[in-house]
PDB file of C-alpha atoms in Angstrom:
ATOM      1  CA  MET A 489     -11.135  -4.625  14.415  1.00 45.00           C
ATOM      2  CA  SER A 490      -9.057  -5.141  17.587  1.00 43.00           C
ATOM      3  CA  ASN A 491     -11.709  -7.410  19.099  1.00 52.00           C
ATOM      4  CA  GLU A 492     -11.855  -9.498  15.889  1.00 48.00           C
ATOM      5  CA  VAL A 493      -8.100 -10.089  15.833  1.00 48.00           C
ATOM      6  CA  THR A 494      -7.976 -10.887  19.544  1.00 43.00           C
ATOM      7  CA  THR A 495     -10.862 -13.336  19.122  1.00 47.00           C
ATOM      8  CA  LEU A 496      -9.071 -14.987  16.194  1.00 46.00           C
ATOM      9  CA  ALA A 497      -5.892 -15.366  18.250  1.00 42.00           C
ATOM     10  CA  LYS A 498      -7.831 -16.984  21.092  1.00 41.00           C
ATOM     11  CA  LYS A 499      -9.629 -19.362  18.715  1.00 46.00           C
ATOM     12  CA  ILE A 500      -6.290 -20.597  17.387  1.00 42.00           C
ATOM     13  CA  ALA A 501      -5.076 -21.615  20.853  1.00 37.00           C
ATOM     14  CA  PRO A 502      -6.865 -24.938  21.629  1.00 38.00           C
ATOM     15  CA  GLU A 503      -5.579 -26.779  18.539  1.00 49.00           C
ATOM     16  CA  LEU A 504      -2.849 -24.140  18.108  1.00 55.00           C
ATOM     17  CA  ASP A 505      -3.734 -23.691  14.451  1.00 78.00           C
ATOM     18  CA  GLY A 506      -4.856 -25.560  11.342  1.00 80.00           C
ATOM     19  CA  PHE A 507      -1.467 -26.101   9.708  1.00 80.00           C
ATOM     20  CA  ASN A 508      -0.510 -29.481  11.212  1.00 77.00           C
ATOM     21  CA  VAL A 509      -3.840 -31.113  10.361  1.00 74.00           C
ATOM     22  CA  PHE A 510      -4.547 -29.346   7.047  1.00 73.00           C
ATOM     23  CA  THR A 511      -6.150 -31.536   4.381  1.00 70.00           C
ATOM     24  CA  ASN A 512      -7.409 -31.126   0.832  1.00 62.00           C
ATOM     25  CA  GLU A 513      -9.354 -34.385   0.987  1.00 59.00           C
ATOM     26  CA  ILE A 514     -13.082 -34.594   0.251  1.00 57.00           C
ATOM     27  CA  GLU A 515     -15.629 -37.092   1.494  1.00 52.00           C
ATOM     28  CA  GLY A 516     -19.393 -37.573   1.333  1.00 41.00           C
ATOM     29  CA  ASP A 517     -20.762 -35.460   4.186  1.00 36.00           C
ATOM     30  CA  ASP A 518     -23.838 -33.270   3.871  1.00 35.00           C
ATOM     31  CA  ASN A 519     -23.943 -32.104   7.503  1.00 38.00           C
ATOM     32  CA  ILE A 520     -23.473 -28.401   6.906  1.00 38.00           C
ATOM     33  CA  ASN A 521     -24.425 -25.865   9.582  1.00 36.00           C
ATOM     34  CA  ALA A 522     -24.494 -22.087   9.707  1.00 33.00           C
ATOM     35  CA  GLY A 523     -21.287 -20.527  10.969  1.00 39.00           C
ATOM     36  CA  SER A 524     -19.784 -17.164  11.844  1.00 48.00           C
ATOM     37  CA  SER A 525     -17.906 -14.725   9.641  1.00 73.00           C
ATOM     38  CA  ILE A 526     -14.553 -15.995   8.448  1.00 87.00           C
ATOM     39  CA  ILE A 527     -12.997 -12.703   7.369  1.00 90.00           C
ATOM     40  CA  GLN A 528     -10.831 -11.209  10.117  1.00 92.00           C
ATOM     41  CA  GLY A 529      -9.222  -7.816   9.644  1.00 94.00           C
ATOM     42  CA  THR A 530      -8.689  -6.671   6.062  1.00 95.00           C
ATOM     43  CA  LYS A 531      -9.409  -8.833   3.038  1.00 95.00           C
ATOM     44  CA  LEU A 532      -6.366  -9.814   0.990  1.00 97.00           C
ATOM     45  CA  LYS A 533      -6.864 -10.509  -2.718  1.00 97.00           C
ATOM     46  CA  PHE A 534      -4.708 -11.739  -5.581  1.00 98.00           C
ATOM     47  CA  LEU A 535      -5.488 -10.298  -9.007  1.00 97.00           C
ATOM     48  CA  ASP A 536      -2.862 -11.514 -11.466  1.00 96.00           C
ATOM     49  CA  PRO A 537      -0.123 -10.452 -10.987  1.00 95.00           C
ATOM     50  CA  HIS A 538      -0.764  -8.291  -7.911  1.00 97.00           C
ATOM     51  CA  TRP A 539      -1.738  -8.710  -4.281  1.00 98.00           C
ATOM     52  CA  LEU A 540      -4.259  -6.115  -3.098  1.00 98.00           C
ATOM     53  CA  ILE A 541      -5.635  -4.793   0.193  1.00 96.00           C
ATOM     54  CA  GLU A 542      -8.579  -2.423  -0.152  1.00 93.00           C
ATOM     55  CA  GLY A 543      -7.658  -1.772  -3.764  1.00 94.00           C
ATOM     56  CA  GLN A 544      -4.033  -0.906  -3.054  1.00 97.00           C
ATOM     57  CA  ILE A 545      -1.198  -3.043  -4.414  1.00 97.00           C
ATOM     58  CA  VAL A 546       0.773  -4.680  -1.596  1.00 97.00           C
ATOM     59  CA  THR A 547       2.829  -7.151  -3.630  1.00 98.00           C
ATOM     60  CA  GLY A 548       6.101  -7.707  -1.792  1.00 97.00           C
ATOM     61  CA  MET A 549       4.677  -7.065   1.669  1.00 97.00           C
ATOM     62  CA  LEU A 550       5.954  -9.326   4.461  1.00 97.00           C
ATOM     63  CA  LEU A 551       3.409 -10.968   6.761  1.00 98.00           C
ATOM     64  CA  THR A 552       3.409 -13.835   9.251  1.00 97.00           C
ATOM     65  CA  ALA A 553       1.004 -16.685   8.462  1.00 98.00           C
ATOM     66  CA  ILE A 554      -0.650 -17.673  11.760  1.00 96.00           C
ATOM     67  CA  ASN A 555      -3.532 -19.963  10.810  1.00 95.00           C
ATOM     68  CA  VAL A 556      -5.416 -21.698   8.012  1.00 95.00           C
ATOM     69  CA  LEU A 557      -9.051 -22.821   8.001  1.00 95.00           C
ATOM     70  CA  ASN A 558     -11.107 -24.814   5.529  1.00 96.00           C
ATOM     71  CA  VAL A 559     -14.567 -23.348   5.003  1.00 96.00           C
ATOM     72  CA  VAL A 560     -17.719 -24.635   3.307  1.00 96.00           C
ATOM     73  CA  THR A 561     -20.219 -22.054   2.029  1.00 95.00           C
ATOM     74  CA  LYS A 562     -23.602 -22.059   0.371  1.00 96.00           C
ATOM     75  CA  TRP A 563     -23.919 -19.011  -1.897  1.00 95.00           C
ATOM     76  CA  SER A 564     -26.947 -17.052  -3.075  1.00 94.00           C
ATOM     77  CA  HIS A 565     -27.586 -15.972  -6.671  1.00 90.00           C
ATOM     78  CA  ASP A 566     -25.921 -12.626  -5.921  1.00 88.00           C
ATOM     79  CA  ASN A 567     -22.865 -14.366  -4.410  1.00 85.00           C
ATOM     80  CA  LYS A 568     -23.730 -13.636  -0.786  1.00 89.00           C
ATOM     81  CA  PRO A 569     -23.082 -16.394   1.797  1.00 91.00           C
ATOM     82  CA  LEU A 570     -26.269 -18.110   2.946  1.00 93.00           C
ATOM     83  CA  GLU A 571     -24.694 -20.807   5.109  1.00 93.00           C
ATOM     84  CA  THR A 572     -21.132 -21.204   6.307  1.00 94.00           C
ATOM     85  CA  LYS A 573     -19.345 -23.975   8.144  1.00 94.00           C
ATOM     86  CA  ILE A 574     -15.775 -23.834   9.414  1.00 94.00           C
ATOM     87  CA  LEU A 575     -14.422 -27.363   9.254  1.00 95.00           C
ATOM     88  CA  ALA A 576     -12.769 -28.846  12.303  1.00 93.00           C
ATOM     89  CA  PRO A 577      -8.972 -29.345  12.171  1.00 89.00           C
ATOM     90  CA  GLY A 578      -8.277 -32.307   9.919  1.00 90.00           C
ATOM     91  CA  GLU A 579     -11.903 -32.624   8.771  1.00 95.00           C
ATOM     92  CA  ARG A 580     -12.296 -33.344   5.069  1.00 96.00           C
ATOM     93  CA  PHE A 581     -14.253 -31.192   2.670  1.00 97.00           C
ATOM     94  CA  PRO A 582     -17.688 -32.629   1.901  1.00 96.00           C
ATOM     95  CA  ASP A 583     -18.591 -34.102  -1.473  1.00 97.00           C
ATOM     96  CA  PHE A 584     -19.559 -30.889  -3.292  1.00 97.00           C
ATOM     97  CA  GLU A 585     -20.751 -32.751  -6.360  1.00 96.00           C
ATOM     98  CA  LYS A 586     -23.321 -34.566  -4.231  1.00 97.00           C
ATOM     99  CA  LEU A 587     -24.248 -31.457  -2.240  1.00 96.00           C
ATOM    100  CA  ASN A 588     -24.943 -29.482  -5.403  1.00 97.00           C
ATOM    101  CA  ALA A 589     -26.743 -32.349  -7.113  1.00 97.00           C
ATOM    102  CA  ASP A 590     -29.130 -32.493  -4.158  1.00 96.00           C
ATOM    103  CA  CYS A 591     -29.981 -28.791  -4.581  1.00 96.00           C
ATOM    104  CA  PRO A 592     -32.790 -27.734  -6.952  1.00 96.00           C
ATOM    105  CA  GLN A 593     -31.666 -25.989 -10.123  1.00 95.00           C
ATOM    106  CA  SER A 594     -33.400 -22.834  -8.874  1.00 95.00           C
ATOM    107  CA  GLU A 595     -30.607 -22.504  -6.296  1.00 96.00           C
ATOM    108  CA  TRP A 596     -27.814 -22.762  -8.830  1.00 95.00           C
ATOM    109  CA  ARG A 597     -26.009 -19.557  -9.858  1.00 92.00           C
ATOM    110  CA  VAL A 598     -23.830 -18.195 -12.648  1.00 89.00           C
ATOM    111  CA  SER A 599     -20.143 -17.777 -11.835  1.00 84.00           C
ATOM    112  CA  PHE A 600     -17.613 -16.649 -14.469  1.00 81.00           C
ATOM    113  CA  GLY A 601     -20.187 -17.311 -17.183  1.00 85.00           C
ATOM    114  CA  LYS A 602     -20.846 -20.865 -16.040  1.00 89.00           C
ATOM    115  CA  LYS A 603     -23.797 -22.277 -14.093  1.00 93.00           C
ATOM    116  CA  VAL A 604     -22.582 -23.799 -10.836  1.00 95.00           C
ATOM    117  CA  GLY A 605     -24.118 -25.243  -7.714  1.00 96.00           C
ATOM    118  CA  PRO A 606     -24.509 -23.108  -4.594  1.00 97.00           C
ATOM    119  CA  TRP A 607     -22.040 -25.087  -2.454  1.00 97.00           C
ATOM    120  CA  SER A 608     -18.268 -24.584  -2.605  1.00 96.00           C
ATOM    121  CA  GLY A 609     -15.162 -24.709  -0.436  1.00 97.00           C
ATOM    122  CA  GLN A 610     -12.350 -22.310   0.251  1.00 95.00           C
ATOM    123  CA  HIS A 611      -9.099 -22.053   2.160  1.00 96.00           C
ATOM    124  CA  CYS A 612      -8.837 -19.090   4.527  1.00 96.00           C
ATOM    125  CA  LEU A 613      -5.304 -18.071   5.407  1.00 97.00           C
ATOM    126  CA  TYR A 614      -4.811 -15.618   8.278  1.00 97.00           C
ATOM    127  CA  LEU A 615      -1.743 -13.392   8.422  1.00 97.00           C
ATOM    128  CA  ILE A 616      -0.508 -10.608  10.714  1.00 97.00           C
ATOM    129  CA  ASP A 617       1.981  -7.803  10.232  1.00 95.00           C
ATOM    130  CA  GLU A 618       4.477  -6.473  12.787  1.00 94.00           C
ATOM    131  CA  HIS A 619       1.720  -4.409  14.397  1.00 92.00           C
ATOM    132  CA  PHE A 620      -0.588  -7.435  14.819  1.00 93.00           C
ATOM    133  CA  ASN A 621      -2.971  -6.138  12.158  1.00 94.00           C
ATOM    134  CA  CYS A 622      -4.734  -9.145  10.667  1.00 95.00           C
ATOM    135  CA  SER A 623      -5.496  -9.942   7.015  1.00 96.00           C
ATOM    136  CA  THR A 624      -7.511 -12.828   5.579  1.00 96.00           C
ATOM    137  CA  TRP A 625      -6.881 -14.441   2.205  1.00 97.00           C
ATOM    138  CA  ALA A 626      -9.926 -16.509   1.218  1.00 96.00           C
ATOM    139  CA  SER A 627      -9.397 -18.569  -1.941  1.00 95.00           C
ATOM    140  CA  PRO A 628     -11.637 -21.183  -3.621  1.00 95.00           C
ATOM    141  CA  ILE A 629     -10.317 -24.729  -3.580  1.00 95.00           C
ATOM    142  CA  THR A 630     -11.258 -24.980  -7.264  1.00 93.00           C
ATOM    143  CA  THR A 631      -8.837 -22.206  -8.245  1.00 94.00           C
ATOM    144  CA  GLY A 632      -5.708 -24.143  -9.136  1.00 94.00           C
ATOM    145  CA  GLY A 633      -3.063 -21.481  -8.571  1.00 96.00           C
ATOM    146  CA  SER A 634      -4.237 -20.398  -5.128  1.00 97.00           C
ATOM    147  CA  ALA A 635      -4.803 -23.993  -4.004  1.00 96.00           C
ATOM    148  CA  ILE A 636      -1.192 -24.789  -4.947  1.00 97.00           C
ATOM    149  CA  ALA A 637       0.072 -21.743  -3.033  1.00 98.00           C
ATOM    150  CA  VAL A 638      -1.746 -22.765   0.151  1.00 97.00           C
ATOM    151  CA  ARG A 639      -0.728 -26.417  -0.140  1.00 97.00           C
ATOM    152  CA  GLU A 640       2.944 -25.542  -0.688  1.00 97.00           C
ATOM    153  CA  LEU A 641       2.941 -23.234   2.329  1.00 98.00           C
ATOM    154  CA  VAL A 642       1.318 -25.816   4.586  1.00 97.00           C
ATOM    155  CA  ASP A 643       3.717 -28.537   3.424  1.00 96.00           C
ATOM    156  CA  GLN A 644       6.707 -26.360   4.312  1.00 96.00           C
ATOM    157  CA  ILE A 645       5.258 -25.487   7.717  1.00 96.00           C
ATOM    158  CA  LYS A 646       4.718 -29.171   8.527  1.00 95.00           C
ATOM    159  CA  ARG A 647       8.258 -29.948   7.390  1.00 94.00           C
ATOM    160  CA  VAL A 648       9.925 -27.299   9.538  1.00 95.00           C
ATOM    161  CA  ARG A 649       7.806 -28.101  12.586  1.00 94.00           C
ATOM    162  CA  ARG A 650       8.730 -31.763  12.245  1.00 93.00           C
ATOM    163  CA  TYR A 651      12.446 -31.011  12.358  1.00 93.00           C
ATOM    164  CA  ARG A 652      12.231 -28.226  14.933  1.00 90.00           C
ATOM    165  CA  TYR A 653       9.976 -30.247  17.260  1.00 82.00           C
ATOM    166  CA  ARG A 654       7.790 -27.219  17.870  1.00 85.00           C
ATOM    167  CA  ASP A 655       4.249 -26.407  16.826  1.00 86.00           C
ATOM    168  CA  ASN A 656       4.496 -22.653  17.378  1.00 91.00           C
ATOM    169  CA  VAL A 657       6.842 -22.103  14.429  1.00 94.00           C
ATOM    170  CA  TYR A 658       5.394 -19.743  11.832  1.00 96.00           C
ATOM    171  CA  PRO A 659       6.637 -18.499   8.447  1.00 97.00           C
ATOM    172  CA  VAL A 660       7.203 -14.870   7.542  1.00 98.00           C
ATOM    173  CA  VAL A 661       6.121 -14.765   3.912  1.00 98.00           C
ATOM    174  CA  GLU A 662       6.469 -12.317   1.074  1.00 98.00           C
ATOM    175  CA  LEU A 663       3.340 -11.748  -1.000  1.00 98.00           C
ATOM    176  CA  SER A 664       4.762 -12.819  -4.341  1.00 98.00           C
ATOM    177  CA  HIS A 665       3.764 -14.555  -7.588  1.00 98.00           C
ATOM    178  CA  THR A 666       5.196 -17.122  -9.924  1.00 97.00           C
ATOM    179  CA  HIS A 667       4.725 -18.213 -13.532  1.00 95.00           C
ATOM    180  CA  PHE A 668       1.662 -20.417 -14.089  1.00 95.00           C
ATOM    181  CA  PRO A 669       0.893 -20.483 -17.836  1.00 93.00           C
ATOM    182  CA  ASN A 670      -1.930 -22.231 -19.600  1.00 89.00           C
ATOM    183  CA  ARG A 671      -2.904 -22.609 -23.250  1.00 88.00           C
ATOM    184  CA  TYR A 672      -5.010 -19.429 -23.167  1.00 88.00           C
ATOM    185  CA  LYS A 673      -2.677 -17.180 -21.184  1.00 90.00           C
ATOM    186  CA  PRO A 674       1.018 -18.024 -21.512  1.00 93.00           C
ATOM    187  CA  ASP A 675       2.053 -15.085 -19.317  1.00 95.00           C
ATOM    188  CA  ARG A 676      -0.316 -15.968 -16.443  1.00 95.00           C
ATOM    189  CA  GLU A 677       0.976 -15.693 -12.869  1.00 97.00           C
ATOM    190  CA  ARG A 678      -0.323 -17.433  -9.759  1.00 97.00           C
ATOM    191  CA  PRO A 679      -0.026 -16.369  -6.111  1.00 98.00           C
ATOM    192  CA  HIS A 680       3.098 -17.484  -4.299  1.00 98.00           C
ATOM    193  CA  LEU A 681       3.810 -17.129  -0.568  1.00 98.00           C
ATOM    194  CA  LEU A 682       7.583 -16.911  -0.547  1.00 98.00           C
ATOM    195  CA  ILE A 683       8.949 -17.882   2.864  1.00 97.00           C
ATOM    196  CA  LYS A 684      11.646 -15.431   3.968  1.00 97.00           C
ATOM    197  CA  ARG A 685      12.304 -16.703   7.491  1.00 96.00           C
ATOM    198  CA  TRP A 686      10.844 -18.671  10.386  1.00 96.00           C
ATOM    199  CA  VAL A 687       9.822 -17.366  13.813  1.00 95.00           C
ATOM    200  CA  THR A 688       8.111 -18.328  17.025  1.00 93.00           C
ATOM    201  CA  LEU A 689       5.648 -15.905  18.563  1.00 82.00           C
ATOM    202  CA  GLY A 690       7.895 -14.995  21.478  1.00 56.00           C
ATOM    203  CA  ALA A 691       9.679 -17.404  23.795  1.00 52.00           C
ATOM    204  CA  ASP A 692       7.462 -20.522  23.731  1.00 53.00           C
ATOM    205  CA  ARG A 693       4.470 -18.271  23.185  1.00 48.00           C
ATOM    206  CA  THR A 694       1.449 -19.479  21.260  1.00 46.00           C
ATOM    207  CA  ALA A 695      -1.092 -17.530  19.281  1.00 47.00           C
ATOM    208  CA  ASP A 696      -3.495 -17.152  22.234  1.00 47.00           C
ATOM    209  CA  GLU A 697      -0.894 -14.955  23.936  1.00 45.00           C
ATOM    210  CA  LEU A 698      -0.600 -12.356  21.191  1.00 43.00           C
ATOM    211  CA  PRO A 699      -0.817  -8.794  22.535  1.00 46.00           C
ATOM    212  CA  PRO A 700      -3.652  -6.539  21.315  1.00 46.00           C
ATOM    213  CA  PRO A 701      -3.232  -5.214  17.754  1.00 45.00           C
ATOM    214  CA  THR A 702      -2.179  -1.639  17.156  1.00 41.00           C
ATOM    215  CA  THR A 703      -3.900   0.670  14.706  1.00 35.00           C
ATOM    216  CA  ALA A 704      -0.741   1.358  12.710  1.00 33.00           C
ATOM    217  CA  ALA A 705       0.547   0.666   9.293  1.00 34.00           C
ATOM    218  CA  LEU A 706      -1.778  -1.100   6.920  1.00 34.00           C
ATOM    219  CA  PRO A 707      -1.900   0.643   3.547  1.00 36.00           C
ATOM    220  CA  ASN A 708      -4.158   3.702   3.470  1.00 33.00           C
ATOM    221  CA  SER A 709      -7.104   3.003   1.180  1.00 32.00           C
ATOM    222  CA  ASP A 710      -7.705   6.759   0.782  1.00 33.00           C
ATOM    223  CA  SER A 711      -4.332   7.292  -0.834  1.00 32.00           C
ATOM    224  CA  ALA A 712      -3.553   6.822  -4.501  1.00 34.00           C
ATOM    225  CA  PRO A 713      -3.004   3.186  -5.527  1.00 38.00           C
ATOM    226  CA  ALA A 714       0.574   2.023  -5.338  1.00 41.00           C
ATOM    227  CA  THR A 715       2.427   0.958  -8.430  1.00 41.00           C
ATOM    228  CA  SER A 716       3.798  -2.536  -8.757  1.00 42.00           C
ATOM    229  CA  GLY A 717       7.240  -1.219  -7.848  1.00 43.00           C
ATOM    230  CA  SER A 718       6.159   0.611  -4.697  1.00 43.00           C
ATOM    231  CA  ALA A 719       7.403  -0.531  -1.309  1.00 38.00           C
ATOM    232  CA  PRO A 720       4.549  -1.863   0.874  1.00 43.00           C
ATOM    233  CA  ALA A 721       3.844  -0.089   4.162  1.00 42.00           C
ATOM    234  CA  ALA A 722       4.746  -3.021   6.411  1.00 44.00           C
ATOM    235  CA  THR A 723       8.362  -4.138   6.101  1.00 56.00           C
ATOM    236  CA  GLN A 724       9.232  -6.385   9.059  1.00 85.00           C
ATOM    237  CA  GLY A 725       6.414  -8.866   8.665  1.00 94.00           C
ATOM    238  CA  ALA A 726       6.566 -10.232  12.225  1.00 94.00           C
ATOM    239  CA  PRO A 727       6.126  -8.772  15.719  1.00 92.00           C
ATOM    240  CA  ALA A 728       9.256  -7.242  17.225  1.00 90.00           C
ATOM    241  CA  ASP A 729       9.564  -9.932  19.904  1.00 89.00           C
ATOM    242  CA  ALA A 730       9.152 -12.866  17.511  1.00 92.00           C
ATOM    243  CA  GLN A 731      12.055 -15.252  17.975  1.00 92.00           C
ATOM    244  CA  PRO A 732      14.034 -16.452  14.915  1.00 93.00           C
ATOM    245  CA  VAL A 733      14.065 -20.143  14.044  1.00 93.00           C
ATOM    246  CA  PRO A 734      16.885 -21.603  11.917  1.00 92.00           C
ATOM    247  CA  PRO A 735      15.765 -23.129   8.605  1.00 89.00           C
ATOM    248  CA  VAL A 736      15.935 -26.874   8.087  1.00 90.00           C
ATOM    249  CA  THR A 737      19.215 -27.909   6.466  1.00 88.00           C
ATOM    250  CA  LEU A 738      19.782 -30.557   3.813  1.00 84.00           C
ATOM    251  CA  LYS A 739      21.928 -32.455   6.318  1.00 86.00           C
ATOM    252  CA  GLU A 740      18.980 -32.686   8.702  1.00 85.00           C
ATOM    253  CA  GLU A 741      16.642 -33.929   5.995  1.00 82.00           C
ATOM    254  CA  THR A 742      19.031 -36.516   4.573  1.00 83.00           C
ATOM    255  CA  GLN A 743      20.548 -37.378   7.971  1.00 76.00           C
ATOM    256  CA  ASP A 744      23.902 -37.478   6.225  1.00 69.00           C
ATOM    257  CA  GLU A 745      26.986 -35.328   5.722  1.00 64.00           C
ATOM    258  CA  ILE A 746      27.453 -33.410   2.488  1.00 55.00           C
ATOM    259  CA  PRO A 747      31.005 -34.280   1.267  1.00 57.00           C
ATOM    260  CA  TRP A 748      31.574 -30.889  -0.396  1.00 54.00           C
TER     261      TRP A 748
END
């Protein structure tokens, strides 16, 4: 686990991370190659209306979002990854409609009761707690609620970095949810990454300089599941030496004084 997190931190360094060049755009590109595993640390899931790690509810936990990657995967009939490509920073998703149309029907699979092609895309968001334990939230780009959550987070990161003139500014987020009804489920909730504060990873420190992770403090999967009102194990959400960054004010955005 420690080696995986350290490797992730080092991979972030050359381009810093994927936030500044994040894109949802798709183009015709069928050059897909095999890639390495994208899950680092524990796997974070959202199951309306709860966030889960290893089956335990962690809704309300604070974590620092340190990177985002766009990933293209070809899936088997039993939903195992056959091929994986991590897109370069700023690279568009390929044309999945064309990719799947070029595949024989024998490679298509059933997902949620519907026959779909083997190729799909997902956003992978990487987060750390105050002990440098890493979690990965992998969400399909076709799932509306999660796609909105990732896009909103990235937009806010770009905005704050633009006004703070720094690319090593990261958000401490609360694993939350917000109302997202549709005609079939009026009480539906979608994932929401509520930004609580902004930090840098130490004084002018980038993600490649993160210290080794500790073994402390992720929820214990052997314990009884938490209730939705339980306090998550991690409470600080950012390393102890993370430096605070002031939020962007309305005056800065409008470049004008507020008369009241």
